[in-house]
Coordinates of C-alpha atoms in Angstrom, one line a residue:
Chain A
X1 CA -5.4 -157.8 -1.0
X2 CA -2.4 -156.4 -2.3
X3 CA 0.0 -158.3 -3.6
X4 CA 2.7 -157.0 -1.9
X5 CA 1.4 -158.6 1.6
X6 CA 1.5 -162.3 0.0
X7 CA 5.0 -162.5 -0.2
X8 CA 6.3 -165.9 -1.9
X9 CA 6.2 -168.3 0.9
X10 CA 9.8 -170.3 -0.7
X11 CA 11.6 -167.5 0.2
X12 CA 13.3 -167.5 3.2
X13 CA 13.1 -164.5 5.7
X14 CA 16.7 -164.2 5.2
X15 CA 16.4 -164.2 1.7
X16 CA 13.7 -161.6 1.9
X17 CA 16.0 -159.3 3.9
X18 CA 19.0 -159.2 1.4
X19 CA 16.3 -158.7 -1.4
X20 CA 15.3 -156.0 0.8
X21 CA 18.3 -154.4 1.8
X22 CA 17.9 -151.7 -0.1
X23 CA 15.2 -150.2 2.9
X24 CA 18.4 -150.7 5.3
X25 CA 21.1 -149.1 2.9
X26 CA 18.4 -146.0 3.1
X27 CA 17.8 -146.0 6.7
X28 CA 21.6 -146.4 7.3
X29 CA 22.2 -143.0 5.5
X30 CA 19.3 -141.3 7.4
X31 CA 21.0 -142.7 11.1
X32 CA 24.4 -141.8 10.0
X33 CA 23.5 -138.2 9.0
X34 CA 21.5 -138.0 12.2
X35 CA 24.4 -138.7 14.1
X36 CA 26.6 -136.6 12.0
X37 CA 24.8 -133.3 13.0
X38 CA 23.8 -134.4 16.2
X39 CA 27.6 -134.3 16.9
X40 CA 28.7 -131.3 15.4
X41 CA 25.8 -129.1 16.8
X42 CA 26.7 -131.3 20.2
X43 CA 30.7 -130.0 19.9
X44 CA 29.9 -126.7 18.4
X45 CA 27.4 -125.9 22.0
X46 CA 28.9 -128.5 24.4
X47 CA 32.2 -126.7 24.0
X48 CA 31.6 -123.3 25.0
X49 CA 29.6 -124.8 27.6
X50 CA 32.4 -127.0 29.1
X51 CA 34.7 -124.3 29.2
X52 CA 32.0 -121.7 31.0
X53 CA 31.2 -124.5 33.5
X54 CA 35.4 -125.0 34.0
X55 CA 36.3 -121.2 33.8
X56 CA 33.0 -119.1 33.4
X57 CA 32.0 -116.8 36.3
X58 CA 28.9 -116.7 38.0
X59 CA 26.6 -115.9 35.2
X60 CA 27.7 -117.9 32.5
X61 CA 28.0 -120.6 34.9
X62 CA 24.5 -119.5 36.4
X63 CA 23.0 -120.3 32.5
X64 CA 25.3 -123.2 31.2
X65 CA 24.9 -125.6 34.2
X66 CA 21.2 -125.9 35.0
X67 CA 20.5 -126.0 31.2
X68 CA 22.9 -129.0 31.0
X69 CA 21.1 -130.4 34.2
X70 CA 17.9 -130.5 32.9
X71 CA 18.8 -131.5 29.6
X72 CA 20.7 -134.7 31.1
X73 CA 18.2 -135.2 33.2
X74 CA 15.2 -135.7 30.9
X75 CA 15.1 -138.8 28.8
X76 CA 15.4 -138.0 25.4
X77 CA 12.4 -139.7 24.2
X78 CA 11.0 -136.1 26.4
X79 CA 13.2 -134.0 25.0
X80 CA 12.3 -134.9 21.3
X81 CA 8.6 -135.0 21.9
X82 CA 9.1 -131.3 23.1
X83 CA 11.2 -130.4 20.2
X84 CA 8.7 -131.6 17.6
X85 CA 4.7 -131.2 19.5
X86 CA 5.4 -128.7 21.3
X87 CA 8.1 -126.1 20.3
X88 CA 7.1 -127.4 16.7
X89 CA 10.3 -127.3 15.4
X90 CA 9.6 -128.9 12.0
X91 CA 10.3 -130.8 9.6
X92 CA 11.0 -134.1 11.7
X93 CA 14.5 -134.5 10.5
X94 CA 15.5 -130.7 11.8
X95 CA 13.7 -131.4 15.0
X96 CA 15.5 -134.8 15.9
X97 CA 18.7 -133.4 15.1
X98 CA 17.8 -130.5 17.3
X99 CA 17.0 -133.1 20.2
X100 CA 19.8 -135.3 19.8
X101 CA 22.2 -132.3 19.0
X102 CA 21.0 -130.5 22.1
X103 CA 21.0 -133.6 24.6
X104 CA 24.4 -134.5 23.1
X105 CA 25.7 -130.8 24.1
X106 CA 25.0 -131.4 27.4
X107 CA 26.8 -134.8 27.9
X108 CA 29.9 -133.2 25.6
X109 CA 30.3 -130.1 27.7
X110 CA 30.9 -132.6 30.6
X111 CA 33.8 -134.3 28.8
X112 CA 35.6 -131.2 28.1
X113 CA 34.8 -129.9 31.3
X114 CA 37.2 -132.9 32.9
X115 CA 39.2 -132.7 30.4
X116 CA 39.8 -128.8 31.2
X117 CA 40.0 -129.4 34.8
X118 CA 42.6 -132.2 34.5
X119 CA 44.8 -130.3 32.7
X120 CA 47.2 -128.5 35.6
X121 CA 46.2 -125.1 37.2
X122 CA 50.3 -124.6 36.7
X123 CA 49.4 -124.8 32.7
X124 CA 47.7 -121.7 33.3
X125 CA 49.9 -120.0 35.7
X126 CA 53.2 -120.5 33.3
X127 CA 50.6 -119.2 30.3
X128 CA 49.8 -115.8 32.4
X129 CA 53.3 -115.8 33.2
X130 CA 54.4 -115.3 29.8
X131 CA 51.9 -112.6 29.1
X132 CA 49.1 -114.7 27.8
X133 CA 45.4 -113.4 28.5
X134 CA 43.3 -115.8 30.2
X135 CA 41.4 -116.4 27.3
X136 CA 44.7 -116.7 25.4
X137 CA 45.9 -119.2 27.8
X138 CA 42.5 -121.5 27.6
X139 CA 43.1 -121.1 23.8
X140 CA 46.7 -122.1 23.3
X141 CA 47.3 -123.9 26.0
X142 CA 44.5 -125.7 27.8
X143 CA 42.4 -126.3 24.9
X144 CA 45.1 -127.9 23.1
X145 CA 45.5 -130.7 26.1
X146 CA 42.4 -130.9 27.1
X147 CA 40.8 -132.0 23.5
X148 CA 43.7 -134.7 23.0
X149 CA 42.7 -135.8 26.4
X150 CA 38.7 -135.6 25.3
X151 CA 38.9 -138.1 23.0
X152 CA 38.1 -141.4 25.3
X153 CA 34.6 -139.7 26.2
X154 CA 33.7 -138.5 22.8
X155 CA 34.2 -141.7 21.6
X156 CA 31.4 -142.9 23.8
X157 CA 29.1 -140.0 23.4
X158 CA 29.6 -140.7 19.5
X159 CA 28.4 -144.5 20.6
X160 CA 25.4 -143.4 22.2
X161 CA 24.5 -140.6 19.9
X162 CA 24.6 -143.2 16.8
X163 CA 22.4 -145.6 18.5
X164 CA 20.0 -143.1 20.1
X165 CA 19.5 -141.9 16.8
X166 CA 16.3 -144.3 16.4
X167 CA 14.4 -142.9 18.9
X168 CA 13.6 -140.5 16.1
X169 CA 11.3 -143.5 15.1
X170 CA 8.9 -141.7 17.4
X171 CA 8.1 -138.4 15.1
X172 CA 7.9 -140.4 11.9
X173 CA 11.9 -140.1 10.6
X174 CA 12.6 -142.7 8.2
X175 CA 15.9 -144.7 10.1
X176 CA 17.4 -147.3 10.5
X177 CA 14.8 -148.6 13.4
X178 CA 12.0 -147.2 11.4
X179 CA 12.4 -149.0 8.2
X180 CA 13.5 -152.2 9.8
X181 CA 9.8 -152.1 11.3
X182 CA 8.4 -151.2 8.1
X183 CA 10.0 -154.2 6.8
X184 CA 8.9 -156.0 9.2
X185 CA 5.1 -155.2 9.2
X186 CA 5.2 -156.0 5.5
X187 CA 6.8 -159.7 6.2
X188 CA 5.4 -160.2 9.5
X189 CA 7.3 -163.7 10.3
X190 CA 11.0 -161.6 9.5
X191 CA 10.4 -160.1 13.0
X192 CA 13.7 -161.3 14.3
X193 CA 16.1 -161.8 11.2
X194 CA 15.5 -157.7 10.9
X195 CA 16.1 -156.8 14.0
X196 CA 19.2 -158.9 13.9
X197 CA 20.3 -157.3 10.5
X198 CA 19.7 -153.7 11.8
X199 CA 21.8 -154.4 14.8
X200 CA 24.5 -155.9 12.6
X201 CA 24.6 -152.7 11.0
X202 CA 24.5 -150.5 14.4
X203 CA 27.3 -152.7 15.4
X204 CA 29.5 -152.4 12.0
X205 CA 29.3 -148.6 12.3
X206 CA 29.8 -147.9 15.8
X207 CA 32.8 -150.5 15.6
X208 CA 34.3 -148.5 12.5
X209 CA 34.2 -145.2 14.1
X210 CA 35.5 -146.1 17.1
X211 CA 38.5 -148.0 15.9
X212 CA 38.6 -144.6 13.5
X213 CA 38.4 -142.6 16.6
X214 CA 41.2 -144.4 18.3
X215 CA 43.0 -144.3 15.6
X216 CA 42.9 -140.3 15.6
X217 CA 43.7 -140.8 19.1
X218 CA 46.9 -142.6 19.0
X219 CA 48.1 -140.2 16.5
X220 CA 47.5 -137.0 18.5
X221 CA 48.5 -138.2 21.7
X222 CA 50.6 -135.9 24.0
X223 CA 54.4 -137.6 23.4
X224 CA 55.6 -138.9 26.7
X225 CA 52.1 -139.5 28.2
X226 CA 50.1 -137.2 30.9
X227 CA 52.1 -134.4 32.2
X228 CA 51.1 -133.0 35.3
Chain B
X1 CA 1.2 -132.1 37.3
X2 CA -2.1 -131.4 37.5
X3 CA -4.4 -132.0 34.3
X4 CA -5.1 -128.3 34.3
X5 CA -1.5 -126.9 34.3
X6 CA -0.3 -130.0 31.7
X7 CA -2.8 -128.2 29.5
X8 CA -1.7 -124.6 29.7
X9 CA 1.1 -126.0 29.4
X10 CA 0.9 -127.0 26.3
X11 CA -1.2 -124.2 25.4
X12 CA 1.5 -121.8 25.9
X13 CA 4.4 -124.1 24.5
X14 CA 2.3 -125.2 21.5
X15 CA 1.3 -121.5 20.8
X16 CA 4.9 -121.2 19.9
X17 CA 4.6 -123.9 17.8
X18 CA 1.9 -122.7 15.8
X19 CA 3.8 -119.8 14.8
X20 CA 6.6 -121.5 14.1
X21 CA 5.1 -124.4 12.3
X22 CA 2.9 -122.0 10.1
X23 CA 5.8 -120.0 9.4
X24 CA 7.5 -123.3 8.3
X25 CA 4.7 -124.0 5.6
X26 CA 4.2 -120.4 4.5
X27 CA 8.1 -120.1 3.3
X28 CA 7.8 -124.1 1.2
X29 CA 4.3 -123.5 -0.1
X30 CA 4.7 -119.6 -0.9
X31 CA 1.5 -118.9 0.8
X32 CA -1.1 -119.7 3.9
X33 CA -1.7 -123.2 5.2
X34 CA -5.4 -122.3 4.6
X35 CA -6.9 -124.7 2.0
X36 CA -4.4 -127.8 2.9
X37 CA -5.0 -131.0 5.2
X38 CA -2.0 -132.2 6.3
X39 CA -2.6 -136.2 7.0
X40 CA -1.0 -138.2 9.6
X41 CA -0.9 -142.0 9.9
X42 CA 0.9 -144.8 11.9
X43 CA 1.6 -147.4 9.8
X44 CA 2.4 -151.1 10.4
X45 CA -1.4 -151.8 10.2
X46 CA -1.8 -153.4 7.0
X47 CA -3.7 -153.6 5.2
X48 CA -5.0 -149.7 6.2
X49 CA -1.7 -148.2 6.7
X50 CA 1.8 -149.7 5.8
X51 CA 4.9 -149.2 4.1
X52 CA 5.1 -151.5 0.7
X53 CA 8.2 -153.2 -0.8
X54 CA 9.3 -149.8 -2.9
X55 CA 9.3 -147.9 0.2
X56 CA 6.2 -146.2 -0.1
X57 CA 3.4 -145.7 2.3
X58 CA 0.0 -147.0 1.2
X59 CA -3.2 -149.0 2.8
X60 CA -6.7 -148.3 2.3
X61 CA -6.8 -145.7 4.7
X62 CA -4.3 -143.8 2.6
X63 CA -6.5 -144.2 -0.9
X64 CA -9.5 -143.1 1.0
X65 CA -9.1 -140.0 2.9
X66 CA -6.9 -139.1 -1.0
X67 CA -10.5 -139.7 -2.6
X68 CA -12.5 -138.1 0.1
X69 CA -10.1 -135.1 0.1
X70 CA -10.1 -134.6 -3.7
X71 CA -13.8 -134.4 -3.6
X72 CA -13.4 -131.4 -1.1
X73 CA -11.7 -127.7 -2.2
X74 CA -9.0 -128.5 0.3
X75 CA -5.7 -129.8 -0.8
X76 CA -3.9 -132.6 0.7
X77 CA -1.0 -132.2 2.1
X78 CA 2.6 -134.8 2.8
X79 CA 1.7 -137.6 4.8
X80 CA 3.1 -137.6 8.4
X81 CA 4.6 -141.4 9.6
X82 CA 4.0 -141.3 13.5
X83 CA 3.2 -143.5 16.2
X84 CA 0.0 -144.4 16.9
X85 CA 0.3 -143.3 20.2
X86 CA 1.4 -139.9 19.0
X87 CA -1.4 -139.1 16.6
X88 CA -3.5 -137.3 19.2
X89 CA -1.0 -135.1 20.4
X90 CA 0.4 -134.2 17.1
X91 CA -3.4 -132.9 15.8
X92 CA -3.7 -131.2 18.8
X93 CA -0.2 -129.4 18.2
X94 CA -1.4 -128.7 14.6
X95 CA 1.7 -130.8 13.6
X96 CA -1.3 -132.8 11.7
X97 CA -4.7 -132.2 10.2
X98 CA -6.3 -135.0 10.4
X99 CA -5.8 -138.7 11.6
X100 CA -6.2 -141.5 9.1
X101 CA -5.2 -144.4 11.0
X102 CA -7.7 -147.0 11.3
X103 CA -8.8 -144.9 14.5
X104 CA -12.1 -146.2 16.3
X105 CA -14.2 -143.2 17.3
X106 CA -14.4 -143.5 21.5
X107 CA -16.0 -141.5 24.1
X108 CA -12.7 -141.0 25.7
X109 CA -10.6 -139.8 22.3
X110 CA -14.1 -137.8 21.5
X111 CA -13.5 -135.7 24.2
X112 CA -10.0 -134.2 23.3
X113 CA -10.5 -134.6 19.1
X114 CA -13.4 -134.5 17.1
X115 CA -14.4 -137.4 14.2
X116 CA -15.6 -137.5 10.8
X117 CA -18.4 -139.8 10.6
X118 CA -17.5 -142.7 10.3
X119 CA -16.3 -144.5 7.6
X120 CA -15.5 -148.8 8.2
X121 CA -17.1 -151.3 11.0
X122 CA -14.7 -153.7 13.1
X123 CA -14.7 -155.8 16.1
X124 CA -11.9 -157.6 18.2
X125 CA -10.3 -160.8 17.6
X126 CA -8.8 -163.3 19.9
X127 CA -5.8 -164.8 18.0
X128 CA -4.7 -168.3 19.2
X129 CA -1.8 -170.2 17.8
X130 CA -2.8 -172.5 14.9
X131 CA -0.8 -175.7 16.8
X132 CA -2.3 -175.6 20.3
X133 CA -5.5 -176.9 22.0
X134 CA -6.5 -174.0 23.6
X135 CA -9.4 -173.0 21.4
X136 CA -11.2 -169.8 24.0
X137 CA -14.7 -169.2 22.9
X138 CA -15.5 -166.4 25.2
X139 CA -13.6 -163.7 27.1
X140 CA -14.0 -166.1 30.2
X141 CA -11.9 -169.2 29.0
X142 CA -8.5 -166.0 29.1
X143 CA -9.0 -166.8 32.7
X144 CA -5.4 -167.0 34.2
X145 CA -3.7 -166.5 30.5
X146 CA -0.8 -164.4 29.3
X147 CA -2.7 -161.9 26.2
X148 CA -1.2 -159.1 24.7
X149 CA -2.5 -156.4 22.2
X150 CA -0.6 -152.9 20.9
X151 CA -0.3 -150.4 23.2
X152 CA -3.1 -147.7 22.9
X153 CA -5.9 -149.4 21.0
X154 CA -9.1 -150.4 21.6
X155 CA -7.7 -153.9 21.7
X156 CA -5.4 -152.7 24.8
X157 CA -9.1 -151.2 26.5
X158 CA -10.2 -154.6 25.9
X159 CA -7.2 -156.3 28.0
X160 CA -7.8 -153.7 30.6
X161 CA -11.6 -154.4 30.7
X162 CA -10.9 -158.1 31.2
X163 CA -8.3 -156.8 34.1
X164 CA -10.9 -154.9 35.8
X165 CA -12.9 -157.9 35.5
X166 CA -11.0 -160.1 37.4
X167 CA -10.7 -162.2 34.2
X168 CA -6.7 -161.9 34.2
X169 CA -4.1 -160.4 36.4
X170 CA -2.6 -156.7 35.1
X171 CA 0.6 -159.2 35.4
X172 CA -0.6 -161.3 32.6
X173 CA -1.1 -158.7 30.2
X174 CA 1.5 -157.5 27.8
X175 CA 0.7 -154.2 25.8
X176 CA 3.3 -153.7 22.8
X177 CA 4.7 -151.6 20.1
X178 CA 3.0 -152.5 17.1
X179 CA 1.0 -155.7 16.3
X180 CA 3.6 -157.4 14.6
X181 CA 5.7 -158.1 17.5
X182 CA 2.4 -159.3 19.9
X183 CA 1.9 -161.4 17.1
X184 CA 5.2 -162.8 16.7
X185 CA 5.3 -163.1 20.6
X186 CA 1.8 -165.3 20.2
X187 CA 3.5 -167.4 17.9
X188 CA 6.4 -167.8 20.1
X189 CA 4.6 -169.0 22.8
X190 CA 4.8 -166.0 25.4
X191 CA 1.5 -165.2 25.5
X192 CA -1.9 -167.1 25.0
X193 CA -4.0 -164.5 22.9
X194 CA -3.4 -161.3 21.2
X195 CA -7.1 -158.7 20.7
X196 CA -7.0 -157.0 17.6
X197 CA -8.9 -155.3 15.4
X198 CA -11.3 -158.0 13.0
X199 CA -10.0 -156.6 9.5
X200 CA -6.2 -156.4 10.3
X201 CA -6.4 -160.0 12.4
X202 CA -7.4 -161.5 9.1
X203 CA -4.4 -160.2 7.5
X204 CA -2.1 -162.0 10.3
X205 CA -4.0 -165.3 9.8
X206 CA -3.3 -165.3 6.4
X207 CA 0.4 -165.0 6.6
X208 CA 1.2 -166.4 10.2
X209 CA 0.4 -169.2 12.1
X210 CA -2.3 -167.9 14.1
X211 CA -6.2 -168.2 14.3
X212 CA -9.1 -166.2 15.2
X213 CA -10.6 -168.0 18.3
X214 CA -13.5 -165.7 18.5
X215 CA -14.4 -162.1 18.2
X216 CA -15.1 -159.5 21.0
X217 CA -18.3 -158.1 19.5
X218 CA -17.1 -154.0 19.9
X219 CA -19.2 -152.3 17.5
X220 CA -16.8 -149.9 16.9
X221 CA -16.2 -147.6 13.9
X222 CA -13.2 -145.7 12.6
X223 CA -13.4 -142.4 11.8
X224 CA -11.1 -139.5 10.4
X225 CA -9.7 -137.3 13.8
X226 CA -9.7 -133.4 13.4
X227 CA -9.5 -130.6 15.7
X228 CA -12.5 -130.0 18.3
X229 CA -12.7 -126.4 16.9
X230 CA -11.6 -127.2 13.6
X231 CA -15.2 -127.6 12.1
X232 CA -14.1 -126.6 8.7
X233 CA -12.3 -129.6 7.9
X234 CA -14.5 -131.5 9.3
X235 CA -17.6 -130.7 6.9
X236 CA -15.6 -130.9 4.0
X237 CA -14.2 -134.5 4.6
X238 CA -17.6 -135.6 6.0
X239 CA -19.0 -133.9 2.7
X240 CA -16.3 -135.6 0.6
X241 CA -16.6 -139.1 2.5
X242 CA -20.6 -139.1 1.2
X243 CA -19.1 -138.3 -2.0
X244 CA -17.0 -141.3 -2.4
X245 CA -19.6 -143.3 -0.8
X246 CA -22.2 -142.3 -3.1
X247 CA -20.2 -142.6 -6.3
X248 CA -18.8 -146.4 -6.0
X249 CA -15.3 -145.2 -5.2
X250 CA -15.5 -146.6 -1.4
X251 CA -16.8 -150.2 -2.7
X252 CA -14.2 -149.8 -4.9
X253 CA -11.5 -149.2 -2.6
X254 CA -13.0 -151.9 -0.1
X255 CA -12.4 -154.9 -2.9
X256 CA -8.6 -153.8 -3.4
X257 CA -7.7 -153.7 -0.1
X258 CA -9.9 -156.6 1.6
X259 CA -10.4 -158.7 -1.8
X260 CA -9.4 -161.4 0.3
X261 CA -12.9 -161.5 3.0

């Protein structure tokens, strides 16, 4: 047998995971770029789509909003299997980024689309008033609202995005979740210690981001709080 | 959905795929995906498939079908890491050429893949925990026990069979991940037994506290999936497993990987 399955038996499984950690460090950096493209293709569609479904007419809306039905309504473990058997979008790391960036569109063009509609139909009125064009107006003065006014629900979606990011386990992608078990089947009694260590590191990053994220928050806050 | 409209389903979806995929490997290879055989495994099946300390994906399934396929003109292509219960459908979707994965050859996977012949011999073990009494020396002492085994194995038909048997209740059977965790859940107490297949069981007894109680006598052999209509590939690993057979290579790779039988 290889030697590689005997490991030393006077090392602890703790031990054995630090000594390790390098598989984590890699799978980190997979997740995290995961999520980082998952987002941005997520804000670059979900976007446009949250402002067709506040302001489109009946045929943008007609396209944007049953798309974004189905895609929230199918679990994502679907949606990837889709994306990678059957459309064959290849190779695995395009088509869970595709998955995730796609699913994450249709949860982001819901937060904008609240945050459009909470922003006061007067906004617009006093924009066309001053000889804005209605795309002018959403531009330079609803966008600018509604996106400081985004940021609670972005933070989540960035939460769920991050940790949704191992379901790309399933088509083979080498993250976080997918090296802890391949550390795991290698030390078979570390079972638990790895999970543990690769939720650590779930919980360190979505922590980080979100304080980062609240931090961007405070700063571009609207000065004097919500005006209606 | 009906089993008829699932599959033109897919027909028509995975068409799309095919053109896509192929026009994926024509632009990184520079030419056809004629001549290559794209592998796919699942790994966390050691010692067949798994992923050693530096990260790298080996097992004897992984030096084998590299023999076999150098013996053929074929070349083979970058390994594919799925689940187990993926392999099917990605071979199917042409994601994958063939399955190495310490797959046994069944009438029910027969009938939507094709094998190789095939190529190693296993049965099922019952693993017990090392510190208990209960010592089963036939399916029929699992009466009224929690078991477990990995989700879409032969070692999960096995539960099922003792289900349909009466031998345990469908509440009392746990079907998991990957073997690792049913194991660790044997050791932990929350189930009574774990099947699984003879040559990776040994591995578990080695490095866990677990024993084999007694084997389920399957007669079952693994064999390489292809494509039904994909009789090309077939012949040429069939051809090249004879090859490695006949030249030492297999006996060879055998005493690496399960030196310790």
């Amino acid at each position: 047998m290889d030697a590689t399955l005997l490991p030393l038996q006077a090392e602890t499984d703790w031990a054995f995971v630090w000594r390790q950690r390098q598989f984590f460090v890699e799978g980190t950096w997979i997740a995290v770029q995961l999520t980082f493209f998952s987002i941005v293709l997520g804000f670059l569609l979900g976007l446009p789509a949250g402002v067709a479904e506040a302001y489109g007419g009946r045929y943008s809306k007609g396209v944007v909003r049953p798309v974004g039905v189905a895609l929230r309504g199918t679990p994502i473990l679907v949606i990837i299997a889709i994306t990678y058997f059957a459309v064959g979008v290849s190779p695995v790391f395009l088509a869970a980024t595709v998955a995730l960036g796609l699913r994450s569109a249709a949860y982001q063009s819901q937060i904008f689309r609240g945050a459009i509609e909470s922003v006061s139909g007067g906004q617009m009125e006093a924009a066309r008033a001053v000889g804005l064009s209605k795309l002018e107006a959403i531009r330079h003065v609803v966008l600018p609202q509604a996106l400081r006014r985004s940021v609670p629900g972005f933070q989540n979606e960035f939460t769920i995005v991050l940790k949704d990011t191992s379901i790309a386990y399933a088509i083979g992608v080498a993250e976080l979740l997918k090296r802890s078990s391949d550390l795991y089947s290698i030390r078979t009694s570390a079972a638990l210690e790895v999970f543990l260590a690769a939720s650590a590191i779930y919980f360190v990053l979505t922590f980080t981001v979100n304080r980062g994220i609240e931090a961007v928050h405070r700063h571009v806050a609207i000065p004097g709080g919500e005006t209606q | 959905m009906t089993d008829i409209s699932r599959r033109t389903y897919l027909k028509s979806v995975g068409g799309t795929g095919v053109a896509l995929s192929v026009a994926g490997c024509s632009s990184i290879l520079g030419g056809g995906s004629a001549g290559t055989i794209v592998p796919g495994t699942a790994s966390g099946f050691p010692p067949f498939e798994f992923v050693n300390e530096q990260g790298e994906l080996v097992g004897f399934d992984v030096d084998l079908l590299t023999a076999v396929v150098d013996e053929t003109d074929y070349e083979l292509g970058e390994w594919s890491d799925l689940n187990f219960d993926t392999l099917i459908t990605a071979l199917q979707n042409d994601q994958i050429d063939t399955i190495a994965a310490a797959m046994t050859i069944t009438e029910g996977r027969d009938e939507t893949i094709d094998f190789t012949d095939p190529y190693y011999d296993a049965n099922q073990a019952v693993l017990v925990r090392e510190n208990s009494d209960f010592r089963p020396s036939g399916t029929g002492d699992l009466a009224d026990r929690p078991i477990g085994a990995q989700s879409g194995t032969t070692g999960e038909s096995e539960m099922q069979a003792l289900v349909e048997e009466g031998v345990v209740s469908e509440s009392q059977t746990t079907a998991y991940e990957n073997y690792v965790l049913a194991v660790q859940d044997l050791v932990n107490g929350n189930v009574d037994a774990v099947i699984v297949d003879t040559p990776v069981a040994e591995t578990f007894v080695a490095d866990r506290p677990v024993v084999s109680a007694f084997t389920i006598e399957t007669g079952e052999q693994y064999g390489f999936g292809v494509r039904t209509n994909d009789d090309d590939r077939q012949q040429a690993l069939n051809e090249g497993l004879q090859a490695v057979m006949d030249d030492g290579t297999y006996e060879e790779l055998t005493r690496k990987w399960f030196a310790s039988e």
